[in-house]
Amino acid sequence: MKKRQRILLAVTAVASIAALTACGSGGGGGGASGSAGSGTDFSGKPTGALNAWGFENADDVGQSRLDYAAQQLSDVKISIEATAFDAQKFTAATASGNVPDVVQMSSQYVGTFAAQGLIEPLDECLAANKVESSHWYDAVVKDVTYDGHMYAVPQFYQPPALIVNTRLLDAAGLTPADIDTSNRDGLVAAVKKLYKESGGNPSTLGIMPDLPGQAGLWFVANGGALMDADGKPTLDDPANVDELTYLKTLMDAQGGFAKDKSFIDTFDMFGAENQFVKDQVASGVYAQWYPNVLAATQKDITINAVPFKDKDGNDFTVASGTAFVIPVGAKNPAAACAWALNLTSDEAWMAAGDARAATIKADPDPNRMNTGLFTGSPTADQAIRDKYVVPTGNADFDQVINTYYQVVGAGQSYGASAAGLEIQTELQTAVTAALNGEKDPAAALADGQAAALRAWETTTGK
């Protein structure tokens, strides 16, 4: 089949899947899958025009890397559409034959577009530029590896961990060690001690487990999985059902999901009256970037961090983040490859570390601190830590920062699937329905599994 015909067939299949996903837990059909043998030449000298899509609202970290990559590719004229990724917009551009040369998207979507043959495998891109996959954490690489081929250049990996409000724990006679996700009964007991309400509504949450957004973290830590080794959805895995049943118990122990969500929606998450200042949460799941936000209010909060733990008591976290893909039909793949690799090189990340350090130094706010940058690359992470992550003068924050560095190496991958986008959508839908009591956990996940499986079968033809 000619490349153009394959693209059009794949776009039709993706559009069908998108329609099914929009309906939620429904649909069906048949479709096409792509091939890794594109024969694209990544070895040429980067020259000419490069059209990129990504870097919405680039901050100092993003802009410094863009500047670094532009300096390395002086013979390339780079144009960037700095807007958020949109799957329908991407497939429409593919159908029209007018695709960008490189696109930034969630790593969880890479498998979907790889299976459809809409993005290029990048093994030859890496080889042409003498970059090894070991440049990134193994879990990060697995997130963008489909059918044995790496389809994206990863960027960022900001692991989740638990931040705890120690003054609330002290008042309840508890310690950070009591916020232990491997000890179900103990965690429920701690949450009940910490939970408070006023007028029948929550006023302090014992734990904010970040649901449905981090449901996958809880599932995989319990021995479950969102997909099997082939990317086939496994949302109805018995371990997932077991964990969702437990999560409902955890939420019901503190007023129930609906009330908790309404309460959380009132939080000043990024402001001077955030939930730790106002003692609205005793603990919660937060990604590595959030301590940067809390630093502005460090004088008004007392916090520590503890690793999320799997069912066996081991430190546990999951990989996540964005990545750069090169669409099939890109006009300048050699430049796209070089640009993505330059943006994620140790040198680019060190430029970002320098920029962030300069920003902190110039900021008149004395509360600013350097919590490090978590890049997806262990060598870059360590280099930035060695140069810039020094004692802050706040022992609590030093402990929090060190905890995130402790857990980053424990990362696991959700995997890559031809139905990656649909798995994430159906997961959120199922978890919300179960926690709200609209369906029991087994039924909610069975419905989600059926919809995700239809999408997978549509894409793979299996």
PDB file of N, CA and C in Angstrom, residues 209-219 244 247 251 257 261 414 424-433 435:
ATOM      1  N   PRO A 209      -5.999  11.867  46.909  1.00  0.00           N
ATOM      2  CA  PRO A 209      -5.294  10.874  46.093  1.00  0.00           C
ATOM      3  C   PRO A 209      -5.185  11.223  44.624  1.00  0.00           C
ATOM      4  N   ASP A 210      -5.657  12.405  44.233  1.00  0.00           N
ATOM      5  CA  ASP A 210      -5.586  12.887  42.851  1.00  0.00           C
ATOM      6  C   ASP A 210      -6.295  11.939  41.897  1.00  0.00           C
ATOM      7  N   LEU A 211      -7.583  11.805  42.129  1.00  0.00           N
ATOM      8  CA  LEU A 211      -8.419  10.939  41.293  1.00  0.00           C
ATOM      9  C   LEU A 211      -9.445  11.784  40.531  1.00  0.00           C
ATOM     10  N   PRO A 212      -9.733  11.389  39.300  1.00  0.00           N
ATOM     11  CA  PRO A 212      -9.291  10.175  38.614  1.00  0.00           C
ATOM     12  C   PRO A 212      -7.910  10.276  37.949  1.00  0.00           C
ATOM     13  N   GLY A 213      -7.273  11.450  37.990  1.00  0.00           N
ATOM     14  CA  GLY A 213      -6.069  11.677  37.205  1.00  0.00           C
ATOM     15  C   GLY A 213      -4.946  10.692  37.457  1.00  0.00           C
ATOM     16  N   GLN A 214      -4.729  10.317  38.730  1.00  0.00           N
ATOM     17  CA  GLN A 214      -3.637   9.403  39.065  1.00  0.00           C
ATOM     18  C   GLN A 214      -4.138   7.997  39.384  1.00  0.00           C
ATOM     19  N   ALA A 215      -5.291   7.631  38.870  1.00  0.00           N
ATOM     20  CA  ALA A 215      -5.817   6.288  39.131  1.00  0.00           C
ATOM     21  C   ALA A 215      -4.844   5.213  38.660  1.00  0.00           C
ATOM     22  N   GLY A 216      -4.201   5.442  37.513  1.00  0.00           N
ATOM     23  CA  GLY A 216      -3.249   4.460  36.997  1.00  0.00           C
ATOM     24  C   GLY A 216      -2.109   4.197  37.966  1.00  0.00           C
ATOM     25  N   LEU A 217      -1.645   5.228  38.661  1.00  0.00           N
ATOM     26  CA  LEU A 217      -0.597   5.071  39.671  1.00  0.00           C
ATOM     27  C   LEU A 217      -1.033   4.084  40.745  1.00  0.00           C
ATOM     28  N   TRP A 218      -2.247   4.266  41.250  1.00  0.00           N
ATOM     29  CA  TRP A 218      -2.770   3.392  42.297  1.00  0.00           C
ATOM     30  C   TRP A 218      -2.971   1.964  41.773  1.00  0.00           C
ATOM     31  N   PHE A 219      -3.460   1.847  40.554  1.00  0.00           N
ATOM     32  CA  PHE A 219      -3.726   0.521  39.987  1.00  0.00           C
ATOM     33  C   PHE A 219      -2.443  -0.282  39.816  1.00  0.00           C
ATOM     34  N   LEU A 244      -9.730  -0.152  42.829  1.00  0.00           N
ATOM     35  CA  LEU A 244     -10.796   0.846  42.715  1.00  0.00           C
ATOM     36  C   LEU A 244     -11.813   0.677  43.848  1.00  0.00           C
ATOM     37  N   LEU A 247     -10.172   2.327  46.717  1.00  0.00           N
ATOM     38  CA  LEU A 247     -10.159   3.780  46.589  1.00  0.00           C
ATOM     39  C   LEU A 247     -11.515   4.386  46.920  1.00  0.00           C
ATOM     40  N   MET A 251     -12.180   7.176  49.761  1.00  0.00           N
ATOM     41  CA  MET A 251     -12.910   8.435  49.555  1.00  0.00           C
ATOM     42  C   MET A 251     -14.145   8.516  50.449  1.00  0.00           C
ATOM     43  N   PHE A 257     -16.523  11.011  47.235  1.00  0.00           N
ATOM     44  CA  PHE A 257     -15.826  11.632  46.107  1.00  0.00           C
ATOM     45  C   PHE A 257     -16.474  12.934  45.661  1.00  0.00           C
ATOM     46  N   LYS A 261     -14.467  16.377  45.750  1.00  0.00           N
ATOM     47  CA  LYS A 261     -14.122  17.088  44.520  1.00  0.00           C
ATOM     48  C   LYS A 261     -14.607  18.528  44.580  1.00  0.00           C
ATOM     49  N   TYR A 414       3.571   2.760  32.125  1.00  0.00           N
ATOM     50  CA  TYR A 414       2.248   2.202  31.853  1.00  0.00           C
ATOM     51  C   TYR A 414       2.285   1.322  30.609  1.00  0.00           C
ATOM     52  N   GLN A 424      -6.703   5.940  28.404  1.00  0.00           N
ATOM     53  CA  GLN A 424      -6.704   7.021  29.383  1.00  0.00           C
ATOM     54  C   GLN A 424      -8.098   7.623  29.552  1.00  0.00           C
ATOM     55  N   THR A 425      -8.798   7.821  28.438  1.00  0.00           N
ATOM     56  CA  THR A 425     -10.144   8.395  28.506  1.00  0.00           C
ATOM     57  C   THR A 425     -11.096   7.476  29.254  1.00  0.00           C
ATOM     58  N   GLU A 426     -11.087   6.203  28.910  1.00  0.00           N
ATOM     59  CA  GLU A 426     -11.999   5.253  29.535  1.00  0.00           C
ATOM     60  C   GLU A 426     -11.651   5.021  31.002  1.00  0.00           C
ATOM     61  N   LEU A 427     -10.376   5.078  31.336  1.00  0.00           N
ATOM     62  CA  LEU A 427      -9.956   4.946  32.727  1.00  0.00           C
ATOM     63  C   LEU A 427     -10.569   6.063  33.570  1.00  0.00           C
ATOM     64  N   GLN A 428     -10.445   7.303  33.108  1.00  0.00           N
ATOM     65  CA  GLN A 428     -11.001   8.434  33.864  1.00  0.00           C
ATOM     66  C   GLN A 428     -12.515   8.299  34.025  1.00  0.00           C
ATOM     67  N   THR A 429     -13.178   7.891  32.942  1.00  0.00           N
ATOM     68  CA  THR A 429     -14.637   7.747  32.977  1.00  0.00           C
ATOM     69  C   THR A 429     -15.058   6.677  33.973  1.00  0.00           C
ATOM     70  N   ALA A 430     -14.384   5.536  33.930  1.00  0.00           N
ATOM     71  CA  ALA A 430     -14.751   4.416  34.802  1.00  0.00           C
ATOM     72  C   ALA A 430     -14.510   4.756  36.267  1.00  0.00           C
ATOM     73  N   VAL A 431     -13.371   5.359  36.575  1.00  0.00           N
ATOM     74  CA  VAL A 431     -13.046   5.687  37.958  1.00  0.00           C
ATOM     75  C   VAL A 431     -14.037   6.705  38.515  1.00  0.00           C
ATOM     76  N   THR A 432     -14.366   7.711  37.724  1.00  0.00           N
ATOM     77  CA  THR A 432     -15.330   8.719  38.176  1.00  0.00           C
ATOM     78  C   THR A 432     -16.690   8.091  38.450  1.00  0.00           C
ATOM     79  N   ALA A 433     -17.143   7.226  37.550  1.00  0.00           N
ATOM     80  CA  ALA A 433     -18.447   6.568  37.733  1.00  0.00           C
ATOM     81  C   ALA A 433     -18.463   5.719  38.988  1.00  0.00           C
ATOM     82  N   LEU A 435     -16.443   5.961  41.744  1.00  0.00           N
ATOM     83  CA  LEU A 435     -16.296   6.753  42.961  1.00  0.00           C
ATOM     84  C   LEU A 435     -17.556   7.545  43.280  1.00  0.00           C
TER      85      LEU A 435
END
